[in-house]
mmCIF file of C-alpha atoms (C1' of nucleotides) in Angstrom:
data_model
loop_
_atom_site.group_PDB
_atom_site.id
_atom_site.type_symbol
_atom_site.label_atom_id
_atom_site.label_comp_id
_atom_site.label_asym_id
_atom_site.label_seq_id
_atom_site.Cartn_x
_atom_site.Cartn_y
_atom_site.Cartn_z
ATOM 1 C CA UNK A 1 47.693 -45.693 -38.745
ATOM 2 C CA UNK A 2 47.634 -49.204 -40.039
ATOM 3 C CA UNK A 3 45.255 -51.175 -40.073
ATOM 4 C CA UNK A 4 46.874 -54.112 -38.401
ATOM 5 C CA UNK A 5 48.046 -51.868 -35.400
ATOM 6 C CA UNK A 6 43.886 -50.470 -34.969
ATOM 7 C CA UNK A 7 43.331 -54.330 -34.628
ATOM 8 C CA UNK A 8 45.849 -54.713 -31.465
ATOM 9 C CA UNK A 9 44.397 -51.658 -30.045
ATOM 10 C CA UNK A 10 41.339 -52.951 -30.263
ATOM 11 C CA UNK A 11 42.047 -56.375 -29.142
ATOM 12 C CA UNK A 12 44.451 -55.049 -26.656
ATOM 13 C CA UNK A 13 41.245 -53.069 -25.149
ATOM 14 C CA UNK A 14 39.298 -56.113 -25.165
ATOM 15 C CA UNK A 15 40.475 -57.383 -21.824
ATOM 16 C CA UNK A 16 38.557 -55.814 -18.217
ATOM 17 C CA UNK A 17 42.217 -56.887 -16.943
ATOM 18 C CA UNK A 18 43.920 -54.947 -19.109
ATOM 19 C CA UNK A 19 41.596 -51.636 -19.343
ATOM 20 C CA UNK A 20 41.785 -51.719 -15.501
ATOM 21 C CA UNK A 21 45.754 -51.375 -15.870
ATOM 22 C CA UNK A 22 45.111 -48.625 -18.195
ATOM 23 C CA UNK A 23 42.608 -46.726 -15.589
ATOM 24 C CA UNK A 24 45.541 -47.547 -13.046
ATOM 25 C CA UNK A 25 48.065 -46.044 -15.449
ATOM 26 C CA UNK A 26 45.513 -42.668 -15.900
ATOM 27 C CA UNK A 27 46.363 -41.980 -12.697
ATOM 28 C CA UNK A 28 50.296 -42.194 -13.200
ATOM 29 C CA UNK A 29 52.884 -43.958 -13.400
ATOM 30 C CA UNK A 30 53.151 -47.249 -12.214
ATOM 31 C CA UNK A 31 55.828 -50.305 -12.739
ATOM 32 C CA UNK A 32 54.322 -53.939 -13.135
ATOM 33 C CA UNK A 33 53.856 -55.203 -9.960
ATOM 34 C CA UNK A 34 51.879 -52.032 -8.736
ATOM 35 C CA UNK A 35 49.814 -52.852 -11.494
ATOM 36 C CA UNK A 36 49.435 -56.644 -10.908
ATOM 37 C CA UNK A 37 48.617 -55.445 -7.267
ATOM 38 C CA UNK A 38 44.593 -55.552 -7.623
ATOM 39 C CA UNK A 39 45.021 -59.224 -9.558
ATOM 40 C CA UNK A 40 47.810 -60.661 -7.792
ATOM 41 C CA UNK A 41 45.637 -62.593 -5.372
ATOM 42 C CA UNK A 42 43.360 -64.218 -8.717
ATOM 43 C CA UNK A 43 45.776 -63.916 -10.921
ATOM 44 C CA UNK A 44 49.759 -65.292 -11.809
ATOM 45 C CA UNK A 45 52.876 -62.100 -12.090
ATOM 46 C CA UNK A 46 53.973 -64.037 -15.437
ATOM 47 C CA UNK A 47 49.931 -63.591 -16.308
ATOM 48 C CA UNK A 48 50.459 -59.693 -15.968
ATOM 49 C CA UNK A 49 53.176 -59.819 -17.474
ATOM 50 C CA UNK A 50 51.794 -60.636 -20.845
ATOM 51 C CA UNK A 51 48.934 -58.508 -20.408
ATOM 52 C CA UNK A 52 51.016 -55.726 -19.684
ATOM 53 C CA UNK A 53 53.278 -56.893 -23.121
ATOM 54 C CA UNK A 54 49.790 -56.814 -25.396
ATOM 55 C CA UNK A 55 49.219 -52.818 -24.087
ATOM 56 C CA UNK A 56 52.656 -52.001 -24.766
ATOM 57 C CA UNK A 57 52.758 -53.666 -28.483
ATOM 58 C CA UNK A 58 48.917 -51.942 -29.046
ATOM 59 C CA UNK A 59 51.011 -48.670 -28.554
ATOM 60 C CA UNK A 60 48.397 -48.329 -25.191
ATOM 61 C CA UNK A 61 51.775 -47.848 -23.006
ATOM 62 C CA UNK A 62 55.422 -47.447 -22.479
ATOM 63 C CA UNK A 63 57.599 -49.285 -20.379
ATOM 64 C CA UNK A 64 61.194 -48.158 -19.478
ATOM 65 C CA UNK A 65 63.781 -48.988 -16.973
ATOM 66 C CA UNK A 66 64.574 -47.977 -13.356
ATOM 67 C CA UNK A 67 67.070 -50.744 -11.671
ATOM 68 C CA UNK A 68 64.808 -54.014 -11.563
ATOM 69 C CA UNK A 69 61.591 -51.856 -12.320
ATOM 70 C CA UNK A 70 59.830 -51.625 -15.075
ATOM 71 C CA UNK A 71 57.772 -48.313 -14.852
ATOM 72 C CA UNK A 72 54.539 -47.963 -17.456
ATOM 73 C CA UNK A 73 53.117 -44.843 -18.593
ATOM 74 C CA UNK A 74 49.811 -44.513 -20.579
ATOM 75 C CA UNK A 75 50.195 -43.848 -23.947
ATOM 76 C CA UNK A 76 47.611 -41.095 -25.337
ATOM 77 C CA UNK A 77 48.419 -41.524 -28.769
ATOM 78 C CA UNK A 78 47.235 -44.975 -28.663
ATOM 79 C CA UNK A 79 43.957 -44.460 -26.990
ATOM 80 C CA UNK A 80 43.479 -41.241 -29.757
ATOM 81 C CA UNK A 81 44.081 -43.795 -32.722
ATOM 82 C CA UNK A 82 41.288 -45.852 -31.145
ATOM 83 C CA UNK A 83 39.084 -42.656 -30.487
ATOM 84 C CA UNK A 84 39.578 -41.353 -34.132
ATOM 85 C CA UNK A 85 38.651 -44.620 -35.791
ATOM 86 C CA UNK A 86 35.248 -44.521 -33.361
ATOM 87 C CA UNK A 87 34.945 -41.180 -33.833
ATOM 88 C CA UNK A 88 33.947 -41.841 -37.198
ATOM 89 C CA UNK A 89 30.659 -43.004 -36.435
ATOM 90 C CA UNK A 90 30.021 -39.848 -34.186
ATOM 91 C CA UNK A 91 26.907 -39.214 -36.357
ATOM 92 C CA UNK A 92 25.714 -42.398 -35.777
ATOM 93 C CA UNK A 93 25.265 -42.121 -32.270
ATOM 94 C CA UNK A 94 24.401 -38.220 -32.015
ATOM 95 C CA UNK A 95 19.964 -38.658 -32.084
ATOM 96 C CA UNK A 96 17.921 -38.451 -34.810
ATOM 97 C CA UNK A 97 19.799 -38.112 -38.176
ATOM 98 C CA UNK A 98 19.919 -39.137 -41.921
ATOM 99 C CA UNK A 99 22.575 -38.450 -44.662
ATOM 100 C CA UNK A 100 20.238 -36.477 -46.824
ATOM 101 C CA UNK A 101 19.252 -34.452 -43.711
ATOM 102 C CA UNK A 102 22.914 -34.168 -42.212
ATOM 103 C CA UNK A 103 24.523 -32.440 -45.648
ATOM 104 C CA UNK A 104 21.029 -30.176 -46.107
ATOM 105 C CA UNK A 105 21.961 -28.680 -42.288
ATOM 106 C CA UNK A 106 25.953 -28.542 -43.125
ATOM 107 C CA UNK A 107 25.128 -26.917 -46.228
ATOM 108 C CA UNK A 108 22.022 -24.515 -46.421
ATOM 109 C CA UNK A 109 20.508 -25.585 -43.152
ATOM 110 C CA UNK A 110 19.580 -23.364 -40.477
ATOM 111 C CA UNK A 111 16.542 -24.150 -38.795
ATOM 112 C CA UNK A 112 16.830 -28.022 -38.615
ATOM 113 C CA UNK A 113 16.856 -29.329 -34.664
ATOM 114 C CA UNK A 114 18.541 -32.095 -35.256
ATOM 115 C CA UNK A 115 22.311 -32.436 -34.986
ATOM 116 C CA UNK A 116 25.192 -32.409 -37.296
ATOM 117 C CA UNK A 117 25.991 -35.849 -39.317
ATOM 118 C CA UNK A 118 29.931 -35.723 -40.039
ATOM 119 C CA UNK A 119 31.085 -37.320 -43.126
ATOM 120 C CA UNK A 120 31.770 -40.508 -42.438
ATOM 121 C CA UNK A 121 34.551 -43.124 -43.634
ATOM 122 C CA UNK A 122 38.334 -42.729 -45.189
ATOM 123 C CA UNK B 1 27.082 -50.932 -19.581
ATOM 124 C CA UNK B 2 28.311 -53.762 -18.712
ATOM 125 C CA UNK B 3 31.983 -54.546 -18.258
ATOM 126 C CA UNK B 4 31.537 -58.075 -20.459
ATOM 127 C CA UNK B 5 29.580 -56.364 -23.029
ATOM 128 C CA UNK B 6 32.351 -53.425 -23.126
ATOM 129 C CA UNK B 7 34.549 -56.484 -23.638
ATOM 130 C CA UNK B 8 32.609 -57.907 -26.366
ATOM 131 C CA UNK B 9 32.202 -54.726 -28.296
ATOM 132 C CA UNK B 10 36.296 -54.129 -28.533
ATOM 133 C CA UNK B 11 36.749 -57.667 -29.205
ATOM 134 C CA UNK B 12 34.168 -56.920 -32.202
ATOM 135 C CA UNK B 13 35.982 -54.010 -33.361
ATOM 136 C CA UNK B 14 39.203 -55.834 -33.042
ATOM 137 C CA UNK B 15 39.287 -57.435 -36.737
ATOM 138 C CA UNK B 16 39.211 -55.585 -39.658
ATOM 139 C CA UNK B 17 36.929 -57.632 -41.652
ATOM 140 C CA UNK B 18 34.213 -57.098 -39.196
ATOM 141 C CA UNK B 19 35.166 -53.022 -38.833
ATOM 142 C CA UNK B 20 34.797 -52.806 -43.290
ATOM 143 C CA UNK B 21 31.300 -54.267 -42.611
ATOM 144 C CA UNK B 22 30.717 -51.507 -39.982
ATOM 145 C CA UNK B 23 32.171 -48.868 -42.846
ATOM 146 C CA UNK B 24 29.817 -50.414 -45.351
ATOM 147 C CA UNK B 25 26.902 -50.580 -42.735
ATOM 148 C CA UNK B 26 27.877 -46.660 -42.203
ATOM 149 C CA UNK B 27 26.205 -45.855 -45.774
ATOM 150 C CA UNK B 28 23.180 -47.642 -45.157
ATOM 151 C CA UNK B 29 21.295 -51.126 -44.285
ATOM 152 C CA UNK B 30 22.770 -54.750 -46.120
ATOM 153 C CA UNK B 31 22.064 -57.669 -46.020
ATOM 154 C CA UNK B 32 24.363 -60.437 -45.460
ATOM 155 C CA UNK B 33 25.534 -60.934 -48.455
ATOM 156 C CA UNK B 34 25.465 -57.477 -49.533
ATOM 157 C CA UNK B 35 28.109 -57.326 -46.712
ATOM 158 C CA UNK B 36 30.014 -60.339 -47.874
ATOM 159 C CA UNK B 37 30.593 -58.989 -51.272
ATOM 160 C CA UNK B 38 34.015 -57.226 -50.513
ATOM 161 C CA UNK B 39 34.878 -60.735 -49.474
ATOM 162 C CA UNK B 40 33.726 -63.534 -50.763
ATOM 163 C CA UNK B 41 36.394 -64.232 -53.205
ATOM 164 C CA UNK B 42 38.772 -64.880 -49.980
ATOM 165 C CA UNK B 43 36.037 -66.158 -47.435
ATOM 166 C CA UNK B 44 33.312 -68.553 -47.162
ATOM 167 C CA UNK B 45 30.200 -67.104 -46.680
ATOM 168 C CA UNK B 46 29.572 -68.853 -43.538
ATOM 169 C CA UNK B 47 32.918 -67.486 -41.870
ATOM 170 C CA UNK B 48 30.688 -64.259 -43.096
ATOM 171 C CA UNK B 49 27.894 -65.055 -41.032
ATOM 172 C CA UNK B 50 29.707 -65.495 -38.384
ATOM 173 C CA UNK B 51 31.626 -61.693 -38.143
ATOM 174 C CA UNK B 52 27.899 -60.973 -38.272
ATOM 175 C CA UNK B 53 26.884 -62.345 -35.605
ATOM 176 C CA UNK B 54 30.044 -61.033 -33.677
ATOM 177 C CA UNK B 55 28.669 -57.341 -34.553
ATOM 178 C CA UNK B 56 25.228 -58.636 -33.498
ATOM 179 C CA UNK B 57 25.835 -59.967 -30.000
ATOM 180 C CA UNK B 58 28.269 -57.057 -29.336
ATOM 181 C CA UNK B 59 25.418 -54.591 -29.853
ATOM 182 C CA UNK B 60 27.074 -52.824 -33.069
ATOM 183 C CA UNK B 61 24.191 -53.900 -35.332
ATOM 184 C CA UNK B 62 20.635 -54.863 -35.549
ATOM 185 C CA UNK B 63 19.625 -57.747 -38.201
ATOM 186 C CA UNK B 64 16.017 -58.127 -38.888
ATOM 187 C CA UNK B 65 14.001 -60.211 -41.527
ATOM 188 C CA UNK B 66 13.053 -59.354 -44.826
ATOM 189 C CA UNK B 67 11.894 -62.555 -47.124
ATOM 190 C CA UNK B 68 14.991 -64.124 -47.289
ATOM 191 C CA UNK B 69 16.870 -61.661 -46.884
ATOM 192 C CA UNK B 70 18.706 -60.093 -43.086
ATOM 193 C CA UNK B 71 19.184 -56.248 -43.770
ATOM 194 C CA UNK B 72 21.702 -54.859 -40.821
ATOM 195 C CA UNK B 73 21.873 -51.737 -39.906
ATOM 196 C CA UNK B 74 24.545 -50.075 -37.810
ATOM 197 C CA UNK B 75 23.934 -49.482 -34.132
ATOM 198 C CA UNK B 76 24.811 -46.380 -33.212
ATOM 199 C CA UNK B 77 24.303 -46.853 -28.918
ATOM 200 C CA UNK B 78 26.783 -49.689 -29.599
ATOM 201 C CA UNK B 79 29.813 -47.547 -30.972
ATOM 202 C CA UNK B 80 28.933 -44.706 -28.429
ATOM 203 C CA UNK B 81 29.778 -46.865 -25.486
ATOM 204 C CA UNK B 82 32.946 -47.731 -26.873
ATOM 205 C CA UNK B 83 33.710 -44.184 -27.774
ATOM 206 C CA UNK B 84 32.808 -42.894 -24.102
ATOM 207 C CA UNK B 85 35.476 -45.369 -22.545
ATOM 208 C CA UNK B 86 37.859 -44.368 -25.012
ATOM 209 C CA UNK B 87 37.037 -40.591 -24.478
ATOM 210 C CA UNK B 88 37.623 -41.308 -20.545
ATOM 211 C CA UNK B 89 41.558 -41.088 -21.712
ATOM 212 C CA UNK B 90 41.000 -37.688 -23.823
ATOM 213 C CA UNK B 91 43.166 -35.526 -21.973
ATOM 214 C CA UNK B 92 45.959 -38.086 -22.445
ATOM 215 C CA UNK B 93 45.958 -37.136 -26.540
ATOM 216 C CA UNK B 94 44.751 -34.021 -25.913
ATOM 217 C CA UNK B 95 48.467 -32.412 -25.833
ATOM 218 C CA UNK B 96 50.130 -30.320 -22.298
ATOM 219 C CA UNK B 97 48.202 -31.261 -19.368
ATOM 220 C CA UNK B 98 47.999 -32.693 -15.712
ATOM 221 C CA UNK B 99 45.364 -33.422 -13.450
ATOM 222 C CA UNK B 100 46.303 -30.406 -11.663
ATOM 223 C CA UNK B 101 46.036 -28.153 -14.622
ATOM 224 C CA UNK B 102 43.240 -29.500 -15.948
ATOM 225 C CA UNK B 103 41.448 -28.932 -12.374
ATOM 226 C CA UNK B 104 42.542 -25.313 -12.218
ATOM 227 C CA UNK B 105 41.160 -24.628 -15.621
ATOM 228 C CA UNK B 106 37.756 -26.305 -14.761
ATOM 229 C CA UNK B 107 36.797 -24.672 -12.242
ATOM 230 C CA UNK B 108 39.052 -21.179 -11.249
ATOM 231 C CA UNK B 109 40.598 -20.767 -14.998
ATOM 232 C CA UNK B 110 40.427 -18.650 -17.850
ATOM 233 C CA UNK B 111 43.769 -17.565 -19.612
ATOM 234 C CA UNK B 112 45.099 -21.190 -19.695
ATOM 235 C CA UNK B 113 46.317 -22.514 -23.118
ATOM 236 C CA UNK B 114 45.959 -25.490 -22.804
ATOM 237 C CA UNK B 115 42.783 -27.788 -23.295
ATOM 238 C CA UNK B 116 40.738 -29.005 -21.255
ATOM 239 C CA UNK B 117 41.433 -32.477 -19.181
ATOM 240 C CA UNK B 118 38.199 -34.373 -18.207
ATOM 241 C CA UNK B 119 37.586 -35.658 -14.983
ATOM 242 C CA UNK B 120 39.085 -39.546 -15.367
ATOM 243 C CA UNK B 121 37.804 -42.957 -14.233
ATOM 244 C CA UNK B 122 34.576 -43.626 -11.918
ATOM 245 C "C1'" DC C 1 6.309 -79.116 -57.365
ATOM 246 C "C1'" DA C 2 11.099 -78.301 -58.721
ATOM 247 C "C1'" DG C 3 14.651 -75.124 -58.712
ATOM 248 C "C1'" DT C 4 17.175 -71.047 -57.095
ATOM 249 C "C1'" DT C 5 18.735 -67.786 -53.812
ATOM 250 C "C1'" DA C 6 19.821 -66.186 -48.960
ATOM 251 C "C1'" DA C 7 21.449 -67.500 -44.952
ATOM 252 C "C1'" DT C 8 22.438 -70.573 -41.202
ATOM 253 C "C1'" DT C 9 23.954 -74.859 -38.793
ATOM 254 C "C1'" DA C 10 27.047 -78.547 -37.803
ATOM 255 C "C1'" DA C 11 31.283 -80.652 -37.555
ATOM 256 C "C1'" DC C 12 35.759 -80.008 -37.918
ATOM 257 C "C1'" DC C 13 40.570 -77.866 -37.758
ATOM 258 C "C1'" DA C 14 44.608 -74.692 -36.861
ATOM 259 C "C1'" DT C 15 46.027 -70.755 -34.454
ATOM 260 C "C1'" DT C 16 45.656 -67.494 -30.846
ATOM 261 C "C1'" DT C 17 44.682 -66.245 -26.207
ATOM 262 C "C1'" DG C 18 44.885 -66.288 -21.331
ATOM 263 C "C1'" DG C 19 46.224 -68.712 -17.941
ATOM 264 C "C1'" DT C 20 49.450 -71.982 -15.187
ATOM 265 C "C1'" DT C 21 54.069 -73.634 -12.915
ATOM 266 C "C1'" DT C 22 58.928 -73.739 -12.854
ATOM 267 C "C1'" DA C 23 63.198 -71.674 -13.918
ATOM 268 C "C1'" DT C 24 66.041 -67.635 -15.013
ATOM 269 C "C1'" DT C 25 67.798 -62.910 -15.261
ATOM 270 C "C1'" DA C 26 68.886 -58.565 -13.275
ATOM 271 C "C1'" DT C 27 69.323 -55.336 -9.677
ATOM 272 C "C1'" DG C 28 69.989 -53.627 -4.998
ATOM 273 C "C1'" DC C 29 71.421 -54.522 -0.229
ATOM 274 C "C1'" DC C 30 73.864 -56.444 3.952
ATOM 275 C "C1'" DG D 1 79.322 -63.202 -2.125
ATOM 276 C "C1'" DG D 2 74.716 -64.353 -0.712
ATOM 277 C "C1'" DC D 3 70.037 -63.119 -0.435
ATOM 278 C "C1'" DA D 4 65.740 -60.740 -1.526
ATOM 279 C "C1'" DT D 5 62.925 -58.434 -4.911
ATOM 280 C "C1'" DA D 6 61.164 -57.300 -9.731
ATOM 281 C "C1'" DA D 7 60.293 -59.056 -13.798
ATOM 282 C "C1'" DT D 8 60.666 -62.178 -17.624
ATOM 283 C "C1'" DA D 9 61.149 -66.644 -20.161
ATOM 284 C "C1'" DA D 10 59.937 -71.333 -21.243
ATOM 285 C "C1'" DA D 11 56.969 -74.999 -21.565
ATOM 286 C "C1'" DC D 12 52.669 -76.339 -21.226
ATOM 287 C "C1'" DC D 13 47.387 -76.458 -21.343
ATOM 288 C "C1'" DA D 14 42.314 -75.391 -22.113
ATOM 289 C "C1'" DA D 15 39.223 -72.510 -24.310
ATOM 290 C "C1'" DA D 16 38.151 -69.158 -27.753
ATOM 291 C "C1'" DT D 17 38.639 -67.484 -32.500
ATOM 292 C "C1'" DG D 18 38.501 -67.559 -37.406
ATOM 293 C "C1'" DG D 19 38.309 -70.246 -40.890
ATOM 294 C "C1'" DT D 20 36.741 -74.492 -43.792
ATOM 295 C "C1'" DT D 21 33.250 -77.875 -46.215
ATOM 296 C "C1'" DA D 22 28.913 -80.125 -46.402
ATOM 297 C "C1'" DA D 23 24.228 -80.119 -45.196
ATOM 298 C "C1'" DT D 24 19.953 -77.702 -44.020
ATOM 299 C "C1'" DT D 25 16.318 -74.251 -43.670
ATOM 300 C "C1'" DA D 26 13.454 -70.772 -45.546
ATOM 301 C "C1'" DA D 27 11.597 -67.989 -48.984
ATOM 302 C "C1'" DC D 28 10.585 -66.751 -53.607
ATOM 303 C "C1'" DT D 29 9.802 -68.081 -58.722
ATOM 304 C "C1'" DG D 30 8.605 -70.496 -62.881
#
DNA sequence: CAGTTAATTAACCATTTGGTTTATTATGCC
DNA sequence: GGCATAATAAACCAAATGGTTAATTAACTG
């Protein structure tokens, strides 16, 4: 993926507005104005509108056509690209850990407690 | 965690400067300009600084004091939160599912193919 | 103390972002 | 055709972001 896109997925998640549409969209379909429907009394259509245009150009969602709809669907792909990049750092996260100790377990390792440490980076 | 901090962590992740420092942070501690390195023939060290203290306040890195010095070290509870929102969406990458499916398989399955599709949203 | 290194602060600037209001396009319906 | 609905476009605005340069703080070093 490049680089540039992980940086509008990013950004694109970096909105409670706009992850809220994408918890809506988990649940299916919906066209814009379903989605503007729990913002519509704080919030402008033409505002959803753009949020909904940063999801779709992160790759978060797809919008197609149906008469004067405009139907979303989540995007998994997007949300994996995300998840891989994060995923990276797994290790990092996963309790008590160190390099030396994470290849010793991967590699001879048997009786350590502690859990794996993946490689990390490209 | 908090919806603005959730916020603040994306919007962290969301610039690829700031996500090389989390790479470089991913081999061990450095210190500011130990980060900067990569980049200081095309950025001021103050603009450096300040994607530090981005990571900081977003909870992806701890700086403490050494002499002159500010080692960072990557914080792993910070990259975990984002991953769990992310991983909300699994099934959606995860290829063939519905929320039907994914039910049946949870709790009455066995044979199914496909993978598994976690429960979604609060 | 004087000088050097590490890092931050302050003031500033351009661009982007997230919103607004008003106007427009496109479709379906009577 | 005329009207209502769904959505977008255009023009605008305030605040946030990402950068700059110049100045400052803090710590070590000779």
């Amino acid at each position: 993926m490049l680089e540039d896109k992980l940086t509008q997925t990013f950004a694109a998640l970096a909105d409670p507005t706009r992850r809220a549409m994408l918890a809506r969209l988990s649940q299916g379909e919906a066209n814009v104005s379903e989605l503007a429907q729990p913002f519509i009394k704080t919030m402008s259509l033409p505002a959803i509108t753009k949020h909904v245009k940063v999801l779709e150009r992160a790759g978060l969602i797809t919008k197609s056509r149906d008469a004067q709809w405009r139907p979303c669907k989540l995007r998994g792909a997007g949300l994996r690209d995300a998840a891989d990049w994060v995923g990276q750092y797994r290790a990092f996260w996963e309790e008590s850990f160190d390099r030396l100790d994470a290849y010793l377990k991967e590699t001879a390792g048997k009786k350590s407690r502690k859990k794996k440490s993946d490689a990390l980076l490209q």
